[in-house]
XYZ file of C-alpha atoms in Angstrom:
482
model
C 243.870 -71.760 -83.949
C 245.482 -75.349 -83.121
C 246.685 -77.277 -85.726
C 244.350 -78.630 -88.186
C 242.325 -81.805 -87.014
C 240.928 -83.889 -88.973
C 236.998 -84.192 -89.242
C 236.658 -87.307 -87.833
C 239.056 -87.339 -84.893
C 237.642 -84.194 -84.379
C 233.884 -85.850 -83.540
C 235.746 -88.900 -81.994
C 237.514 -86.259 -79.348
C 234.154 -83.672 -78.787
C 231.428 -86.935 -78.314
C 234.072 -88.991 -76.229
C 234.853 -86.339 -73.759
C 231.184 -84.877 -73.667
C 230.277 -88.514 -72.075
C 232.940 -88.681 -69.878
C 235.487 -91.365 -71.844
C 238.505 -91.059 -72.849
C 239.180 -90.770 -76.527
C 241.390 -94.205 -78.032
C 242.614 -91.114 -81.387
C 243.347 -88.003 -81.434
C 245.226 -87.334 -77.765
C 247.919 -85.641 -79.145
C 246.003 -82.714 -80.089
C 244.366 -82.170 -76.873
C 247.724 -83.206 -74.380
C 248.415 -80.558 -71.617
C 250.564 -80.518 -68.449
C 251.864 -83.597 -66.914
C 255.205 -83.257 -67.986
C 257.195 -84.865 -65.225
C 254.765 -87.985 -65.017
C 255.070 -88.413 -68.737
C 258.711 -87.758 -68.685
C 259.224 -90.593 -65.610
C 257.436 -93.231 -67.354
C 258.763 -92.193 -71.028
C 262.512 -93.692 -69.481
C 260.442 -96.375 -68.311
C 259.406 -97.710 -71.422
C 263.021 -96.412 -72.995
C 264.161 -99.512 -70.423
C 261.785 -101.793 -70.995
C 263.406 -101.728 -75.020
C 267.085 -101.773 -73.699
C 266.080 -105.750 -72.041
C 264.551 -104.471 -68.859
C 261.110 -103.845 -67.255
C 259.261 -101.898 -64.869
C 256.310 -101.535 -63.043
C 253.987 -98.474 -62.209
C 250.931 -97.625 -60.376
C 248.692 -94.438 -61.564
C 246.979 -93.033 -59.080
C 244.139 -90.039 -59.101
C 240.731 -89.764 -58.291
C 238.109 -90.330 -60.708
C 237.882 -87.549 -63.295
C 241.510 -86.486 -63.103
C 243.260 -88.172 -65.955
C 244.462 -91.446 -64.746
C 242.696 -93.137 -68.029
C 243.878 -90.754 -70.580
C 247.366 -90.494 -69.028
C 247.135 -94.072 -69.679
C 246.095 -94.275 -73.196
C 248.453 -91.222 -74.220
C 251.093 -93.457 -73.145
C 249.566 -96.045 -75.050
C 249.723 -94.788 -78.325
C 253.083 -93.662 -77.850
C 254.175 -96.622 -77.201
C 252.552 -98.156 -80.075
C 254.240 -95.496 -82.288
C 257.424 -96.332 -80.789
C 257.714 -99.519 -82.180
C 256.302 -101.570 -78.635
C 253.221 -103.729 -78.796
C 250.950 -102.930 -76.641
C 248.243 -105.026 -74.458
C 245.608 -103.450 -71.901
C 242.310 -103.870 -69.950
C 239.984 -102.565 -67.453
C 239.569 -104.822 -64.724
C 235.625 -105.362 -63.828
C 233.663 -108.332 -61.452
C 234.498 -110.210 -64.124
C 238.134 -109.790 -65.194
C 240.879 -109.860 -61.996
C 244.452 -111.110 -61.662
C 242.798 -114.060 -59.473
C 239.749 -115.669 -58.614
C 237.358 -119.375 -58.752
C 236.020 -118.722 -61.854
C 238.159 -118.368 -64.472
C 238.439 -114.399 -64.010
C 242.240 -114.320 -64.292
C 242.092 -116.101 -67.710
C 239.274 -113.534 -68.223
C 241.621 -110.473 -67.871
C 244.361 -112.447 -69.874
C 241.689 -112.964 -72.889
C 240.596 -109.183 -72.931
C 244.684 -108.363 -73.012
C 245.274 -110.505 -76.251
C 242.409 -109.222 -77.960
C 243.355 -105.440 -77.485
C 247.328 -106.508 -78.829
C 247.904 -103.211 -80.446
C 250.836 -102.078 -82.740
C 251.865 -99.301 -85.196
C 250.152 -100.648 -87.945
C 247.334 -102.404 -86.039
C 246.428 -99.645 -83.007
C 242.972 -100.601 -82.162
C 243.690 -104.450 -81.160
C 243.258 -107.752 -82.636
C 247.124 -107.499 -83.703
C 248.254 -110.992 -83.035
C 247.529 -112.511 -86.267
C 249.287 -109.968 -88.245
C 252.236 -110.322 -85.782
C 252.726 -113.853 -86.843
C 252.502 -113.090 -90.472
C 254.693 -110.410 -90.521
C 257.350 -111.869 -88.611
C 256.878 -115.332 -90.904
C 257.052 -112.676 -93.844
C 260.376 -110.616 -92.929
C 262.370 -113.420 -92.195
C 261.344 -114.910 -95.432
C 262.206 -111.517 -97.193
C 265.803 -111.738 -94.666
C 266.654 -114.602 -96.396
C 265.639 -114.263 -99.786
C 267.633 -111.339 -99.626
C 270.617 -113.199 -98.107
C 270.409 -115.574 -100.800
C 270.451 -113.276 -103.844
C 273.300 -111.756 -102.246
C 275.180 -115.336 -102.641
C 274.097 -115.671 -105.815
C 275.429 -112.472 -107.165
C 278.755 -113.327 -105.561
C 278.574 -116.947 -107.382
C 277.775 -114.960 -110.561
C 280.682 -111.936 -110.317
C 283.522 -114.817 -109.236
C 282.137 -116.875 -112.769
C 282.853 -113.659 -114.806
C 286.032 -113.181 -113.693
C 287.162 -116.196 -113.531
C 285.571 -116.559 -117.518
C 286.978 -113.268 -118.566
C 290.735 -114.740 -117.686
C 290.323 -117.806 -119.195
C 288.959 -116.076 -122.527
C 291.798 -114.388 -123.561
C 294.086 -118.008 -123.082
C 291.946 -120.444 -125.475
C 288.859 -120.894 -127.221
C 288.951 -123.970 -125.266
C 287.764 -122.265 -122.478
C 284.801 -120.969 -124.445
C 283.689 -124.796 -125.471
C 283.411 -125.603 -122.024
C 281.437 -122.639 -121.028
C 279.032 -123.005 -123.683
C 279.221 -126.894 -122.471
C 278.303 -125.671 -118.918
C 275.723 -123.590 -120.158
C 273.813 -126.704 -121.801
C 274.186 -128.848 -118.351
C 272.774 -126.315 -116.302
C 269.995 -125.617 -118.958
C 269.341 -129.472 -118.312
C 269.922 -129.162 -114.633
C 268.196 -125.545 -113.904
C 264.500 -127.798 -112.673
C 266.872 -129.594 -110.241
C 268.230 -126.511 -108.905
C 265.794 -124.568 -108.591
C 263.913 -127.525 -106.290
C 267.266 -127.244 -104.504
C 267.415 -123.680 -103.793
C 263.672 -124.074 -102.869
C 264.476 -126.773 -100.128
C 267.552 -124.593 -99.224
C 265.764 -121.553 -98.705
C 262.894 -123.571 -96.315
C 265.399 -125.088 -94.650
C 267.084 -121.700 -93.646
C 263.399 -120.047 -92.924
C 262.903 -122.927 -90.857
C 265.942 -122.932 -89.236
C 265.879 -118.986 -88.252
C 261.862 -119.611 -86.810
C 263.122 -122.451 -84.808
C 265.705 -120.071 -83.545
C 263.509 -117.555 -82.011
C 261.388 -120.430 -80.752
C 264.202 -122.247 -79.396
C 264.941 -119.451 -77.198
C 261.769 -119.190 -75.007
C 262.090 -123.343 -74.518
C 264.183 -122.228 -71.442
C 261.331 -119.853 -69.934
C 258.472 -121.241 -68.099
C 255.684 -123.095 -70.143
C 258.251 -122.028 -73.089
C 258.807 -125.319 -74.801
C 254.670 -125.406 -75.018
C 254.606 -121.704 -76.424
C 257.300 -122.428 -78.937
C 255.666 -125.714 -80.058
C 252.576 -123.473 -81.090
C 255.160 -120.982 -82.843
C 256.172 -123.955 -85.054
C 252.664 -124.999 -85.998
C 252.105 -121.590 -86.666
C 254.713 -121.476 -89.273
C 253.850 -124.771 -90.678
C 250.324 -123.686 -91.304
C 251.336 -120.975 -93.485
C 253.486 -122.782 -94.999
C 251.194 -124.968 -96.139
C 248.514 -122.520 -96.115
C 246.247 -124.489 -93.803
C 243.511 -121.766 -92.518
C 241.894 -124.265 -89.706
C 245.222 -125.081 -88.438
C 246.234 -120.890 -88.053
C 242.652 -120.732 -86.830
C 243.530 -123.352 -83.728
C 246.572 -121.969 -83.205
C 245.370 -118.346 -82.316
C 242.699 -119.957 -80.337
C 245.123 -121.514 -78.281
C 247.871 -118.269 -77.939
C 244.408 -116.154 -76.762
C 243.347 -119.008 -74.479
C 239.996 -119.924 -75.904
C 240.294 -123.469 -74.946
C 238.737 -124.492 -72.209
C 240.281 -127.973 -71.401
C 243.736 -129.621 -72.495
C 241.591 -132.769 -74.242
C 240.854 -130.287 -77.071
C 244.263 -128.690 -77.460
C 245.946 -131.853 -77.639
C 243.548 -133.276 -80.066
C 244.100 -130.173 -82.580
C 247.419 -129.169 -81.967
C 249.104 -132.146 -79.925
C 249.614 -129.491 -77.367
C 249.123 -130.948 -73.567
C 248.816 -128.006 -71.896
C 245.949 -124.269 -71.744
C 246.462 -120.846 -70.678
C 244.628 -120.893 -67.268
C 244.421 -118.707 -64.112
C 247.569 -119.785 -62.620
C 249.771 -119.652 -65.647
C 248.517 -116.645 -68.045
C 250.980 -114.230 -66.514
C 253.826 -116.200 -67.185
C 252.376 -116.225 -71.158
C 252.894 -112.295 -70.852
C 255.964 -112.961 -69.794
C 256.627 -115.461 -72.848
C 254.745 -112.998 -75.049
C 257.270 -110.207 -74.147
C 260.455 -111.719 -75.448
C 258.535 -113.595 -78.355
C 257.588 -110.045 -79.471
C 261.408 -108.673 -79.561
C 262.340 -111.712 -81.565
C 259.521 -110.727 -83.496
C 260.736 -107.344 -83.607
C 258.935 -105.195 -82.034
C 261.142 -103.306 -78.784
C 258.863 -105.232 -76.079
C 255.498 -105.165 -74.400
C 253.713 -102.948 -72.386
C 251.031 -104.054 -70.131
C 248.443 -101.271 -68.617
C 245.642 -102.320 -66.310
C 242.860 -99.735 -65.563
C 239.992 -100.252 -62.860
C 241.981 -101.238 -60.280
C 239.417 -100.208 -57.659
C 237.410 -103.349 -58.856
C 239.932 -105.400 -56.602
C 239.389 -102.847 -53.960
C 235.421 -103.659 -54.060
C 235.961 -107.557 -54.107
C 234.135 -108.699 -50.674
C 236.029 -111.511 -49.780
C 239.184 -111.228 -47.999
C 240.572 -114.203 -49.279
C 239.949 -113.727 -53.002
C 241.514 -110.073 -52.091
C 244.528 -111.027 -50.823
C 244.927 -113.182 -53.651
C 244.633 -110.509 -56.437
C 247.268 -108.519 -54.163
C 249.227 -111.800 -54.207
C 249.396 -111.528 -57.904
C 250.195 -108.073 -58.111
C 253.286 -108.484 -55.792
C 254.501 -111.528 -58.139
C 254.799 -108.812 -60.986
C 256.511 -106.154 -58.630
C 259.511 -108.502 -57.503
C 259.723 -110.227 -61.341
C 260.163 -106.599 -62.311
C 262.279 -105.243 -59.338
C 264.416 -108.482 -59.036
C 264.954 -109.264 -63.112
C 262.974 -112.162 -63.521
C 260.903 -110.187 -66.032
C 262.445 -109.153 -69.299
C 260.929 -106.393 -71.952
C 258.221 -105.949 -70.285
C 256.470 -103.469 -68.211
C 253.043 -102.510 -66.253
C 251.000 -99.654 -65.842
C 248.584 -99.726 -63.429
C 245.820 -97.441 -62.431
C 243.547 -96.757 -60.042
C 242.065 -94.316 -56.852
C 244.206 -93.051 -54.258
C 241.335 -95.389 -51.780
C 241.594 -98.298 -53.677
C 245.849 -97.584 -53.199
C 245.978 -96.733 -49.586
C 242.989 -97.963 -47.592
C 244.295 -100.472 -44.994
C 241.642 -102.493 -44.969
C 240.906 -103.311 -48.528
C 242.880 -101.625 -50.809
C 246.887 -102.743 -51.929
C 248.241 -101.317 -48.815
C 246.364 -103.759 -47.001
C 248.512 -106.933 -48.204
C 251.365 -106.021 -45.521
C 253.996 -107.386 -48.211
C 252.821 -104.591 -50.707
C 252.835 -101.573 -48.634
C 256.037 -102.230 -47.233
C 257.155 -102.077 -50.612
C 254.922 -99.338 -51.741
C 254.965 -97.048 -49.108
C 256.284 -93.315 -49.470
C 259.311 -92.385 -47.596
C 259.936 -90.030 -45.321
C 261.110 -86.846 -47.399
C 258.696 -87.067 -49.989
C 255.805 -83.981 -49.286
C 252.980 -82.606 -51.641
C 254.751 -79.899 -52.814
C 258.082 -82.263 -53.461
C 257.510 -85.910 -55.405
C 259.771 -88.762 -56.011
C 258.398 -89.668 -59.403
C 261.091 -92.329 -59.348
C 258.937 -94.488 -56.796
C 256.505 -97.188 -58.124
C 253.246 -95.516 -57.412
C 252.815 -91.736 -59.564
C 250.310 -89.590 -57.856
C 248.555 -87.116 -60.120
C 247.545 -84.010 -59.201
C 244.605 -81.397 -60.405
C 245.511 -79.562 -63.529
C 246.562 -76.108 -62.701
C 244.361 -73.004 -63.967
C 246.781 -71.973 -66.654
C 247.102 -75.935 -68.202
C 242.958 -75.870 -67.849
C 242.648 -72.573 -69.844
C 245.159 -73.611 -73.218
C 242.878 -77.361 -72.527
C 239.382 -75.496 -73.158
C 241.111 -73.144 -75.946
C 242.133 -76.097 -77.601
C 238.487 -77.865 -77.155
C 236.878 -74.591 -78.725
C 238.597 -74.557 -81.556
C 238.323 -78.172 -82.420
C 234.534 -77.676 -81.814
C 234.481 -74.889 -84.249
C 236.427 -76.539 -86.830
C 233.860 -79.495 -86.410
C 231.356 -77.905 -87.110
C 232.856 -75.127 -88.775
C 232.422 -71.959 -87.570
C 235.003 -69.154 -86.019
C 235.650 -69.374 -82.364
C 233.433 -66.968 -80.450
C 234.700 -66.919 -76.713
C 237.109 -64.446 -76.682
C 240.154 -64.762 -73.668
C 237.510 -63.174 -71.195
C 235.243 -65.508 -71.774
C 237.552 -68.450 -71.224
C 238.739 -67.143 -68.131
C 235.066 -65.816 -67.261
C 234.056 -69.688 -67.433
C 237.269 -70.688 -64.997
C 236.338 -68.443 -62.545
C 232.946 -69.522 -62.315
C 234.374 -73.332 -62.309
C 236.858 -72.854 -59.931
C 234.753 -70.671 -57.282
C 232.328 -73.986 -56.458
C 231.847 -74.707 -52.881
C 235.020 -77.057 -52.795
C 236.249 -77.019 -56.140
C 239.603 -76.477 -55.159
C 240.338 -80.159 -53.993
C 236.889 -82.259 -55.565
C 236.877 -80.449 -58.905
C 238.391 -82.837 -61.842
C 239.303 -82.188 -65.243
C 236.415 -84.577 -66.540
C 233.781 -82.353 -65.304
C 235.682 -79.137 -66.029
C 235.746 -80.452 -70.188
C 232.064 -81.782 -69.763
C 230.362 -78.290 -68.514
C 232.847 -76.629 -71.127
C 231.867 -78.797 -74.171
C 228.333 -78.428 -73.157
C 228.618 -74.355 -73.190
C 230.289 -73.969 -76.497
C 227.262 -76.773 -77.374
C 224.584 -74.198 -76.100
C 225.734 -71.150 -77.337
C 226.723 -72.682 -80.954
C 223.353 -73.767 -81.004
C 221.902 -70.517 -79.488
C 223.587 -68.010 -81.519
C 221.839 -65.076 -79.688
C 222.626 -66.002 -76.161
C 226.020 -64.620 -74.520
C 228.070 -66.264 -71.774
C 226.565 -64.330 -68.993
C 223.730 -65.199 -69.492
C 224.509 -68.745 -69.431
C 226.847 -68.939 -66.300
C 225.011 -65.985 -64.484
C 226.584 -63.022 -62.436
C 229.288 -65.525 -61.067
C 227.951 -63.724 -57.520
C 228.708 -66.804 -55.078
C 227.657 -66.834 -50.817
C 227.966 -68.587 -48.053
C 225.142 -70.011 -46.788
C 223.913 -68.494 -43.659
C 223.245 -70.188 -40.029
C 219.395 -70.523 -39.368
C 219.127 -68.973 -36.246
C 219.868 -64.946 -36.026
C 222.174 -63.398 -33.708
C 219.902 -61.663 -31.455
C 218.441 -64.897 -30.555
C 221.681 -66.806 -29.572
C 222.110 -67.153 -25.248
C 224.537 -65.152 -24.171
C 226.451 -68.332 -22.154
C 226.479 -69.987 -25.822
C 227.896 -67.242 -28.045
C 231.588 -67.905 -27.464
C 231.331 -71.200 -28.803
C 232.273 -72.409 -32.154
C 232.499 -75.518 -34.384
């Protein structure tokens, strides 16, 4: 048996992959194979938290794990202390276009901010509160530590002094009555003292994305930020986060709540993920990861123009990444191996990408450079598909709680018959491998008395046959083949 599930990851992992989507909880228990892609893109994101970035295109057809390669990365990113932003790309959301569809893609990116504590999305309010609430708690702490120094240095100094005069003891008892008669005074001190020094370490962070581009506007909304919850002013918070997640549609209305000239809009929302990115390590989180999905949706745009202007995008991001322009950050990106390479629609049409994108000359089938910015997957092998299914059975049967009853010949029984479809071995994917699997274990859980065999059949396969028999064939024709 696998390691206990629990019940309702469990259902989340048997309904998702019965329709064909990828589970959001729960990957970890069902994780096989793809240990080199995992491993390449694991350094990735280990550079991405040392100040750099990186950039990475996923590529499979449909079916073979492209999505929940993606989303196991995802969450271990998320666990790893990076925030995490993604989207599927549709008619509607694209890095370009006339109407509004890059801010489209940039709204659906904010909304799904996901962290440790907050995995499904909608993290950048508690972002903002937390980092408002640690550095409060930073210097709070900093503060008592003074204090207790003050207080250990007026001992001392008191417990010298005591055995000279009783003097010493008049005046102490003297101090004590001043600051009993001060103590209101102080404590409004040490309450201006300790805003001022909150203040002073948010203007800090904010202060250094003035110098990035459309910084000084980002930081302004930083400091309004802060002084709403300082003053605990809901609407103003409320404005605030519309204005981070680009939900105003002209600058007339920023600047009238916020007395902020300046939107998110299609031409300058990828520079706000830039922005985003180092906000989030002052923040402290380790940096942001950015993962796309869809990417054949560019691929199936008609016009040429808006096209090229997608690509046009999508080689911006490359050379920030490649050239250092683009700090804690990276990009995952995935997509079909058509919607990669065709030359007359896909990214290797935009001359300036494929140059950049294109395999070298050494690189084979057999032999990958997993190094280079586009990761090719390839089919899961028999032996990763069998422990897959084993795992699936036994989270089905814990589900709904029964002992497994496919025994190894079974498993292997249901392989075989998988695997020996008319052209399984290259159009055969993973997705419909899990969906006919889940589906038997379905039937025969709730057909008690039926066995495998009689499910799947003999597993007796032929070749279809030629219409026209031998004996009927011209003799000047039968040499020929196709």
């Amino acid at each position: 048996m696998t390691k206990q599930v629990p019940t309702r990851i469990a259902n989340i992992l048997i309904n998702a992959l019965k329709g064909g989507v990828v589970p959001r909880a729960g990957l970890e228990y069902i994780t096989v194979g793809r240990t080199q892609e995992i491993d390449a893109i694991l350094h990735d994101i280990e550079m991405i938290g040392e100040g750099g970035a990186s950039f990475r295109f996923i590529v499979g057809k449909y079916g073979s794990g492209k999505s929940f390669l993606l989303q196991t990365i995802r969450n271990y990113a998320t666990a790893k202390g990076f925030a995490v932003v993604d989207a599927d790309l549709s008619p509607e959301r694209r890095f370009a276009g006339t109407k509004g569809q890059g801010l489209a893609t940039y709204k659906e990116l904010i909304k799904n901010l996901s962290t440790k504590s907050k995995p499904d999305g909608g993290a950048l309010p508690l972002i903002l509160e937390k980092w408002i609430s640690g550095i409060q708690t930073a210097v709070k702490t900093s503060f008592m530590s003074e204090d207790m120094e003050k207080t250990h240095s007026a001992e001392a100094g008191f417990s010298a002094g005591k055995m000279q005069s009783m003097e010493n003891m008049e005046k102490v008892q003297s101090m004590e009555e001043r600051q009993s008669i001060e103590g209101d005074q102080s404590l409004k001190n040490s309450q201006s003292a300790f805003d001022r020094e909150v203040e002073r370490r948010i203007y800090e962070v904010a202060g250094s994305l003035e110098g990035m581009v459309n910084g000084f506007e980002f930081a302004r909304a930083v400091i309004l930020y802060w002084k709403a919850y300082k003053e605990d002013d809901a609407a103003l918070k409320s404005n605030v986060l519309r204005w981070f997640r680009g939900e105003y549609p002209t600058r007339k209305e920023a600047k009238e709540d916020l007395g902020i000239n300046f939107i998110v809009t299609d031409e300058t929302w990828y520079d706000f993920l830039k922005i985003f990115a180092v906000f989030l390590v002052g923040a402290g989180y380790k940096g942001m990861l950015v993962i796309v999905d869809e990417l054949v949706n560019i691929f199936k745009i008609p016009n040429s123009i808006t096209r090229a202007n997608n690509y046009e995008k999508i080689l911006t991001m490359y050379n920030d990444v490649l050239q250092g322009k683009a700090r804690h950050i990276g990009f995952l990106m995935g997509g079909t191996p058509q919607c990669i390479e065709d030359k007359y629609k896909g990214v290797f049409s935009y001359e300036a990408l494929r140059s950049r994108l294109a395999e070298g000359h050494f690189a084979t089938d057999d032999v990958k450079d997993l190094s280079a910015p586009i990761i090719r997957l390839q089919m899961l092998n028999q032996e990763e598909m069998y422990i897959l299914v084993e795992k699936l059975q036994n989270i089905h049967a814990q589900l709904y709680n029964y002992e497994p009853i496919l025994a190894h010949e079974d498993l292997v029984y249901f392989l075989t018959v998988e695997y020996n479809r008319v052209g399984a071995q290259t159009h055969i994917t993973p997705r419909e491998i899990i969906r006919d699997f889940i589906e038997l274990i379905n039937i025969l859980h709730q057909n008690p008395r039926k066995t495998v065999s009689e499910i799947l059949g003999d597993n007796s396969f032929e070749m279809a046959k030629g219409g026209v028999p031998d004996e009927e064939i011209q003799d000047e024709f039968r040499e020929f083949e196709i």
